[in-house]
PDB file of C-alpha atoms and ligand atoms in Angstrom:
ATOM      1  CA  MET A1344       0.000   0.000   0.000  1.00 89.00           C
ATOM      2  CA  ASN A1345       1.474   3.378  -0.940  1.00 94.00           C
ATOM      3  CA  GLN A1346       1.269   6.537   1.194  1.00 93.00           C
ATOM      4  CA  LEU A1347      -1.757   7.906  -0.645  1.00 94.00           C
ATOM      5  CA  GLU A1348      -3.618   4.644  -0.128  1.00 94.00           C
ATOM      6  CA  LYS A1349      -2.673   4.642   3.554  1.00 95.00           C
ATOM      7  CA  LEU A1350      -3.951   8.176   4.035  1.00 94.00           C
ATOM      8  CA  THR A1351      -7.109   7.367   2.070  1.00 95.00           C
ATOM      9  CA  GLN A1352      -7.734   4.337   4.256  1.00 95.00           C
ATOM     10  CA  ALA A1353      -7.226   6.402   7.427  1.00 94.00           C
ATOM     11  CA  LEU A1354      -9.693   9.058   6.245  1.00 94.00           C
ATOM     12  CA  ASN A1355     -12.127   6.385   5.095  1.00 94.00           C
ATOM     13  CA  SER A1356     -12.292   5.052   8.646  1.00 94.00           C
ATOM     14  CA  LEU A1357     -13.842   8.361   9.789  1.00 91.00           C
ATOM     15  CA  PRO A1358     -17.634   8.278  10.115  1.00 87.00           C
ATOM     16  CA  GLY A1359     -19.465   9.667   7.091  1.00 88.00           C
ATOM     17  CA  LEU A1360     -16.588   9.487   4.593  1.00 90.00           C
ATOM     18  CA  GLY A1361     -16.838   6.962   1.757  1.00 91.00           C
ATOM     19  CA  PRO A1362     -13.760   5.642  -0.129  1.00 93.00           C
ATOM     20  CA  ARG A1363     -14.113   8.072  -3.085  1.00 94.00           C
ATOM     21  CA  GLN A1364     -14.550  11.098  -0.842  1.00 95.00           C
ATOM     22  CA  ALA A1365     -11.658   9.908   1.330  1.00 95.00           C
ATOM     23  CA  LYS A1366      -9.373   9.680  -1.709  1.00 96.00           C
ATOM     24  CA  ARG A1367     -10.441  13.107  -2.970  1.00 95.00           C
ATOM     25  CA  LEU A1368      -9.809  14.585   0.483  1.00 94.00           C
ATOM     26  CA  ALA A1369      -6.423  12.849   0.766  1.00 95.00           C
ATOM     27  CA  LEU A1370      -5.307  14.308  -2.584  1.00 95.00           C
ATOM     28  CA  TYR A1371      -6.611  17.730  -1.619  1.00 95.00           C
ATOM     29  CA  LEU A1372      -4.638  17.705   1.650  1.00 93.00           C
ATOM     30  CA  ILE A1373      -1.343  16.581   0.148  1.00 93.00           C
ATOM     31  CA  THR A1374      -1.401  18.540  -3.111  1.00 93.00           C
ATOM     32  CA  GLU A1375      -3.721  21.563  -3.225  1.00 92.00           C
ATOM     33  CA  ARG A1376      -3.874  22.576   0.436  1.00 93.00           C
ATOM     34  CA  GLN A1377      -0.856  21.342   2.353  1.00 91.00           C
ATOM     35  CA  ASP A1378      -1.433  24.210   4.826  1.00 93.00           C
ATOM     36  CA  ILE A1379      -4.758  22.692   5.927  1.00 93.00           C
ATOM     37  CA  GLY A1380      -3.093  19.300   6.292  1.00 90.00           C
ATOM     38  CA  GLN A1381      -0.332  20.811   8.460  1.00 91.00           C
ATOM     39  CA  ASN A1382      -2.824  22.674  10.595  1.00 93.00           C
ATOM     40  CA  LEU A1383      -4.844  19.489  11.047  1.00 91.00           C
ATOM     41  CA  ILE A1384      -1.774  17.548  12.245  1.00 92.00           C
ATOM     42  CA  LYS A1385      -0.835  20.330  14.688  1.00 94.00           C
ATOM     43  CA  SER A1386      -4.377  20.778  16.063  1.00 94.00           C
ATOM     44  CA  LEU A1387      -4.825  17.026  16.498  1.00 92.00           C
ATOM     45  CA  GLU A1388      -1.537  16.688  18.368  1.00 93.00           C
ATOM     46  CA  GLU A1389      -2.256  19.680  20.613  1.00 91.00           C
ATOM     47  CA  ALA A1390      -5.779  18.496  21.409  1.00 90.00           C
ATOM     48  CA  ARG A1391      -4.541  14.971  22.144  1.00 91.00           C
ATOM     49  CA  ASP A1392      -1.710  16.227  24.406  1.00 90.00           C
ATOM     50  CA  ASP A1393      -3.823  18.724  26.350  1.00 90.00           C
ATOM     51  CA  VAL A1394      -7.073  16.817  26.832  1.00 92.00           C
ATOM     52  CA  HIS A1395      -8.104  16.096  30.426  1.00 91.00           C
ATOM     53  CA  TYR A1396     -11.049  14.195  31.845  1.00 93.00           C
ATOM     54  CA  CYS A1397     -12.866  15.995  34.628  1.00 95.00           C
ATOM     55  CA  GLN A1398     -12.691  13.996  37.847  1.00 93.00           C
ATOM     56  CA  LYS A1399     -16.281  14.902  38.682  1.00 93.00           C
ATOM     57  CA  CYS A1400     -18.279  14.767  35.447  1.00 96.00           C
ATOM     58  CA  GLN A1401     -15.787  12.776  33.289  1.00 95.00           C
ATOM     59  CA  GLY A1402     -16.195  15.389  30.555  1.00 95.00           C
ATOM     60  CA  ILE A1403     -13.232  16.499  28.483  1.00 93.00           C
ATOM     61  CA  PHE A1404     -11.605  19.884  29.051  1.00 92.00           C
ATOM     62  CA  PHE A1405      -8.336  21.618  28.309  1.00 90.00           C
ATOM     63  CA  ASP A1406      -7.285  23.649  31.396  1.00 84.00           C
ATOM     64  CA  LYS A1407      -4.696  22.575  33.902  1.00 83.00           C
ATOM     65  CA  ALA A1408      -7.047  21.623  36.743  1.00 85.00           C
ATOM     66  CA  ASP A1409      -8.671  18.520  38.239  1.00 88.00           C
ATOM     67  CA  THR A1410     -12.184  19.532  37.372  1.00 92.00           C
ATOM     68  CA  CYS A1411     -13.814  21.367  34.486  1.00 94.00           C
ATOM     69  CA  ARG A1412     -15.179  24.912  34.437  1.00 93.00           C
ATOM     70  CA  ILE A1413     -18.786  23.776  35.038  1.00 95.00           C
ATOM     71  CA  CYS A1414     -17.960  21.539  38.008  1.00 95.00           C
ATOM     72  CA  ARG A1415     -15.842  24.347  39.526  1.00 94.00           C
ATOM     73  CA  ASP A1416     -18.504  27.026  39.098  1.00 95.00           C
ATOM     74  CA  PRO A1417     -19.893  27.928  42.572  1.00 95.00           C
ATOM     75  CA  ASP A1418     -23.095  29.277  40.997  1.00 96.00           C
ATOM     76  CA  ARG A1419     -24.206  25.904  39.605  1.00 97.00           C
ATOM     77  CA  ASP A1420     -27.041  24.125  41.392  1.00 96.00           C
ATOM     78  CA  ARG A1421     -25.467  21.155  43.180  1.00 95.00           C
ATOM     79  CA  SER A1422     -28.778  19.531  44.046  1.00 96.00           C
ATOM     80  CA  VAL A1423     -29.326  18.297  40.492  1.00 96.00           C
ATOM     81  CA  LEU A1424     -27.176  16.133  38.233  1.00 96.00           C
ATOM     82  CA  MET A1425     -27.919  15.468  34.560  1.00 96.00           C
ATOM     83  CA  LEU A1426     -26.720  12.247  33.033  1.00 96.00           C
ATOM     84  CA  VAL A1427     -25.851  12.555  29.343  1.00 95.00           C
ATOM     85  CA  GLU A1428     -24.312  10.139  26.853  1.00 94.00           C
ATOM     86  CA  ASN A1429     -21.363  12.235  25.695  1.00 94.00           C
ATOM     87  CA  ASP A1430     -19.636  15.620  25.651  1.00 94.00           C
ATOM     88  CA  LEU A1431     -21.585  16.749  22.576  1.00 92.00           C
ATOM     89  CA  ASP A1432     -24.867  16.291  24.423  1.00 91.00           C
ATOM     90  CA  LYS A1433     -23.553  18.244  27.403  1.00 94.00           C
ATOM     91  CA  ASP A1434     -22.513  21.088  25.101  1.00 92.00           C
ATOM     92  CA  SER A1435     -25.952  21.082  23.457  1.00 89.00           C
ATOM     93  CA  VAL A1436     -27.670  21.366  26.832  1.00 91.00           C
ATOM     94  CA  GLU A1437     -25.250  24.121  27.913  1.00 92.00           C
ATOM     95  CA  LYS A1438     -25.991  26.104  24.771  1.00 90.00           C
ATOM     96  CA  THR A1439     -29.686  26.320  25.689  1.00 89.00           C
ATOM     97  CA  SER A1440     -28.823  28.090  29.037  1.00 89.00           C
ATOM     98  CA  VAL A1441     -31.897  26.394  30.529  1.00 89.00           C
ATOM     99  CA  TYR A1442     -30.148  24.007  32.875  1.00 93.00           C
ATOM    100  CA  ARG A1443     -28.011  25.287  35.781  1.00 95.00           C
ATOM    101  CA  GLY A1444     -27.146  22.025  37.553  1.00 96.00           C
ATOM    102  CA  LEU A1445     -24.160  19.710  37.117  1.00 97.00           C
ATOM    103  CA  TYR A1446     -23.480  16.850  34.701  1.00 97.00           C
ATOM    104  CA  PHE A1447     -22.171  13.345  34.483  1.00 97.00           C
ATOM    105  CA  ILE A1448     -20.990  11.986  31.123  1.00 97.00           C
ATOM    106  CA  LEU A1449     -21.886   8.303  30.901  1.00 96.00           C
ATOM    107  CA  GLY A1450     -19.632   7.683  27.908  1.00 95.00           C
ATOM    108  CA  GLY A1451     -22.262   6.267  25.534  1.00 93.00           C
ATOM    109  CA  SER A1452     -25.571   4.431  25.565  1.00 93.00           C
ATOM    110  CA  VAL A1453     -26.623   0.866  26.323  1.00 94.00           C
ATOM    111  CA  PRO A1454     -27.076  -1.261  23.154  1.00 92.00           C
ATOM    112  CA  LEU A1455     -30.605  -2.653  22.714  1.00 93.00           C
ATOM    113  CA  THR A1456     -29.147  -6.169  22.908  1.00 92.00           C
ATOM    114  CA  GLU A1457     -27.808  -5.641  26.454  1.00 89.00           C
ATOM    115  CA  SER A1458     -30.161  -5.818  29.404  1.00 88.00           C
ATOM    116  CA  ASP A1459     -27.631  -4.648  31.973  1.00 86.00           C
ATOM    117  CA  LEU A1460     -24.410  -2.648  32.162  1.00 88.00           C
ATOM    118  CA  LYS A1461     -21.977  -5.529  32.730  1.00 86.00           C
ATOM    119  CA  ASN A1462     -20.899  -5.892  29.103  1.00 85.00           C
ATOM    120  CA  THR A1463     -20.733  -2.201  28.310  1.00 89.00           C
ATOM    121  CA  ASN A1464     -17.800   0.195  28.584  1.00 88.00           C
ATOM    122  CA  LEU A1465     -19.833   2.893  30.285  1.00 94.00           C
ATOM    123  CA  ARG A1466     -18.857   4.777  33.438  1.00 94.00           C
ATOM    124  CA  GLN A1467     -21.514   3.321  35.713  1.00 92.00           C
ATOM    125  CA  GLU A1468     -19.069   2.649  38.536  1.00 93.00           C
ATOM    126  CA  GLN A1469     -17.768   6.220  38.526  1.00 94.00           C
ATOM    127  CA  LEU A1470     -21.406   7.309  38.464  1.00 94.00           C
ATOM    128  CA  LYS A1471     -22.227   5.368  41.616  1.00 93.00           C
ATOM    129  CA  LYS A1472     -19.154   6.801  43.355  1.00 93.00           C
ATOM    130  CA  ARG A1473     -20.185  10.279  42.304  1.00 93.00           C
ATOM    131  CA  LEU A1474     -23.717   9.805  43.674  1.00 93.00           C
ATOM    132  CA  GLU A1475     -22.326   8.463  46.943  1.00 91.00           C
ATOM    133  CA  ALA A1476     -19.864  11.361  47.273  1.00 90.00           C
ATOM    134  CA  ASP A1477     -22.548  13.966  46.536  1.00 87.00           C
ATOM    135  CA  SER A1478     -25.380  12.281  48.395  1.00 83.00           C
ATOM    136  CA  GLU A1479     -25.774  15.067  50.954  1.00 86.00           C
ATOM    137  CA  LYS A1480     -26.565  17.779  48.427  1.00 91.00           C
ATOM    138  CA  LEU A1481     -27.943  15.784  45.553  1.00 93.00           C
ATOM    139  CA  GLN A1482     -31.733  15.587  45.277  1.00 94.00           C
ATOM    140  CA  GLU A1483     -32.402  14.780  41.645  1.00 95.00           C
ATOM    141  CA  VAL A1484     -30.745  12.870  38.807  1.00 95.00           C
ATOM    142  CA  ILE A1485     -32.097  13.767  35.374  1.00 94.00           C
ATOM    143  CA  LEU A1486     -31.663  11.131  32.661  1.00 94.00           C
ATOM    144  CA  GLY A1487     -30.855  13.358  29.693  1.00 92.00           C
ATOM    145  CA  PHE A1488     -30.781  10.793  26.915  1.00 90.00           C
ATOM    146  CA  SER A1489     -32.010  11.043  23.357  1.00 84.00           C
ATOM    147  CA  TYR A1490     -35.650  10.204  22.694  1.00 81.00           C
ATOM    148  CA  THR A1491     -34.730   7.210  20.542  1.00 85.00           C
ATOM    149  CA  PRO A1492     -35.240   3.475  21.245  1.00 89.00           C
ATOM    150  CA  GLN A1493     -31.623   3.201  22.456  1.00 90.00           C
ATOM    151  CA  GLY A1494     -31.923   6.341  24.596  1.00 90.00           C
ATOM    152  CA  GLU A1495     -35.126   5.009  26.185  1.00 90.00           C
ATOM    153  CA  HIS A1496     -33.471   1.642  26.738  1.00 93.00           C
ATOM    154  CA  THR A1497     -30.450   3.302  28.375  1.00 94.00           C
ATOM    155  CA  ALA A1498     -32.798   5.214  30.702  1.00 93.00           C
ATOM    156  CA  ARG A1499     -34.505   1.957  31.755  1.00 93.00           C
ATOM    157  CA  VAL A1500     -31.217   0.133  32.406  1.00 94.00           C
ATOM    158  CA  ILE A1501     -29.719   3.057  34.348  1.00 94.00           C
ATOM    159  CA  THR A1502     -32.884   3.453  36.435  1.00 94.00           C
ATOM    160  CA  LYS A1503     -32.622  -0.209  37.393  1.00 93.00           C
ATOM    161  CA  TYR A1504     -28.897   0.174  38.140  1.00 93.00           C
ATOM    162  CA  LEU A1505     -29.570   3.128  40.445  1.00 92.00           C
ATOM    163  CA  ALA A1506     -32.372   1.390  42.370  1.00 91.00           C
ATOM    164  CA  ASP A1507     -30.429   1.653  45.658  1.00 89.00           C
ATOM    165  CA  PHE A1508     -30.444   5.444  45.464  1.00 89.00           C
ATOM    166  CA  THR A1509     -34.113   6.038  44.721  1.00 87.00           C
ATOM    167  CA  ASN A1510     -35.144   6.381  48.356  1.00 88.00           C
ATOM    168  CA  ARG A1511     -32.822   9.393  48.663  1.00 89.00           C
ATOM    169  CA  ILE A1512     -32.576  10.792  45.142  1.00 92.00           C
ATOM    170  CA  LYS A1513     -35.402  11.449  42.688  1.00 93.00           C
ATOM    171  CA  ILE A1514     -34.682  10.086  39.203  1.00 94.00           C
ATOM    172  CA  THR A1515     -36.443  11.920  36.405  1.00 92.00           C
ATOM    173  CA  THR A1516     -36.447  11.451  32.653  1.00 89.00           C
ATOM    174  CA  LEU A1517     -36.066  14.091  30.021  1.00 81.00           C
ATOM    175  CA  GLY A1518     -37.489  13.697  26.582  1.00 64.00           C
ATOM    176  CA  ARG A1519     -41.242  13.764  26.938  1.00 61.00           C
ATOM    177  CA  GLY A1520     -41.202  17.112  25.165  1.00 57.00           C
ATOM    178  CA  LEU A1521     -38.852  15.952  22.427  1.00 57.00           C
ATOM    179  CA  SER A1522     -40.478  14.335  19.425  1.00 62.00           C
ATOM    180  CA  VAL A1523     -39.775  10.633  18.922  1.00 60.00           C
ATOM    181  CA  GLY A1524     -36.381  10.011  17.352  1.00 61.00           C
ATOM    182  CA  THR A1525     -34.847  13.292  18.510  1.00 64.00           C
ATOM    183  CA  GLU A1526     -31.173  13.111  19.382  1.00 70.00           C
ATOM    184  CA  LEU A1527     -30.401  15.384  22.302  1.00 70.00           C
ATOM    185  CA  GLU A1528     -27.501  16.803  20.315  1.00 65.00           C
ATOM    186  CA  TYR A1529     -29.862  18.171  17.652  1.00 63.00           C
ATOM    187  CA  SER A1530     -32.668  19.533  19.816  1.00 69.00           C
ATOM    188  CA  ASP A1531     -33.085  23.322  19.734  1.00 75.00           C
ATOM    189  CA  ALA A1532     -33.379  25.559  22.816  1.00 79.00           C
ATOM    190  CA  ASP A1533     -37.213  25.708  22.822  1.00 80.00           C
ATOM    191  CA  THR A1534     -37.574  21.947  22.406  1.00 80.00           C
ATOM    192  CA  PHE A1535     -35.103  21.346  25.179  1.00 80.00           C
ATOM    193  CA  LYS A1536     -36.805  23.875  27.482  1.00 82.00           C
ATOM    194  CA  HIS A1537     -40.109  22.061  26.941  1.00 80.00           C
ATOM    195  CA  ALA A1538     -38.532  18.651  27.562  1.00 81.00           C
ATOM    196  CA  PHE A1539     -36.782  19.977  30.663  1.00 83.00           C
ATOM    197  CA  SER A1540     -39.848  21.549  32.254  1.00 82.00           C
ATOM    198  CA  ASN A1541     -41.906  18.428  31.475  1.00 80.00           C
ATOM    199  CA  ARG A1542     -39.478  15.941  32.965  1.00 84.00           C
ATOM    200  CA  SER A1543     -41.060  13.363  35.200  1.00 81.00           C
TER     201      SER A1543
HETATM  202 ZN1   ZN B1455     -16.695  18.470  35.188  1.00 61.86          ZN
END
């Protein structure tokens, strides 16, 4: 395999890029726009070297600290914790400015073929530790998953997993205001506001 084929194969492994598009992009980066290629290499290396995982929410951030800006913010409401699948979902919720509590990033969703969390690579154990550590202040956990079959399934499995906490912490579900099939990442501010105020 020559270098062009190697680069094409690497780009082809990205989601949403077919082999023809990958080859076109590879040629573009090494012939027409070497500057973009260089910038991409530099940005990737910098992001990889500087990324940190917040000890509280497990979200990614880039400052030199143990916890991220949101978890450090004294004005956030510490009585409520929203569980989301990934960093993109957290950012989407943040953009709406509706929610003022804290987050926990689960690291994905539960596949429909799994009925418990044992065979998944999610952060359920860190989640339990977090709930135990925050149990004095924490009153509500909001399951902020997408309103899709997998999101609904994840909510059911997590609710079961957190059964020991339900006498102390209220577990609510977001999404009743989202239309069926809505990914949290793509919901707009009004839709999210509706889903948030109608959580149950
Ligand atoms: Zn954090």
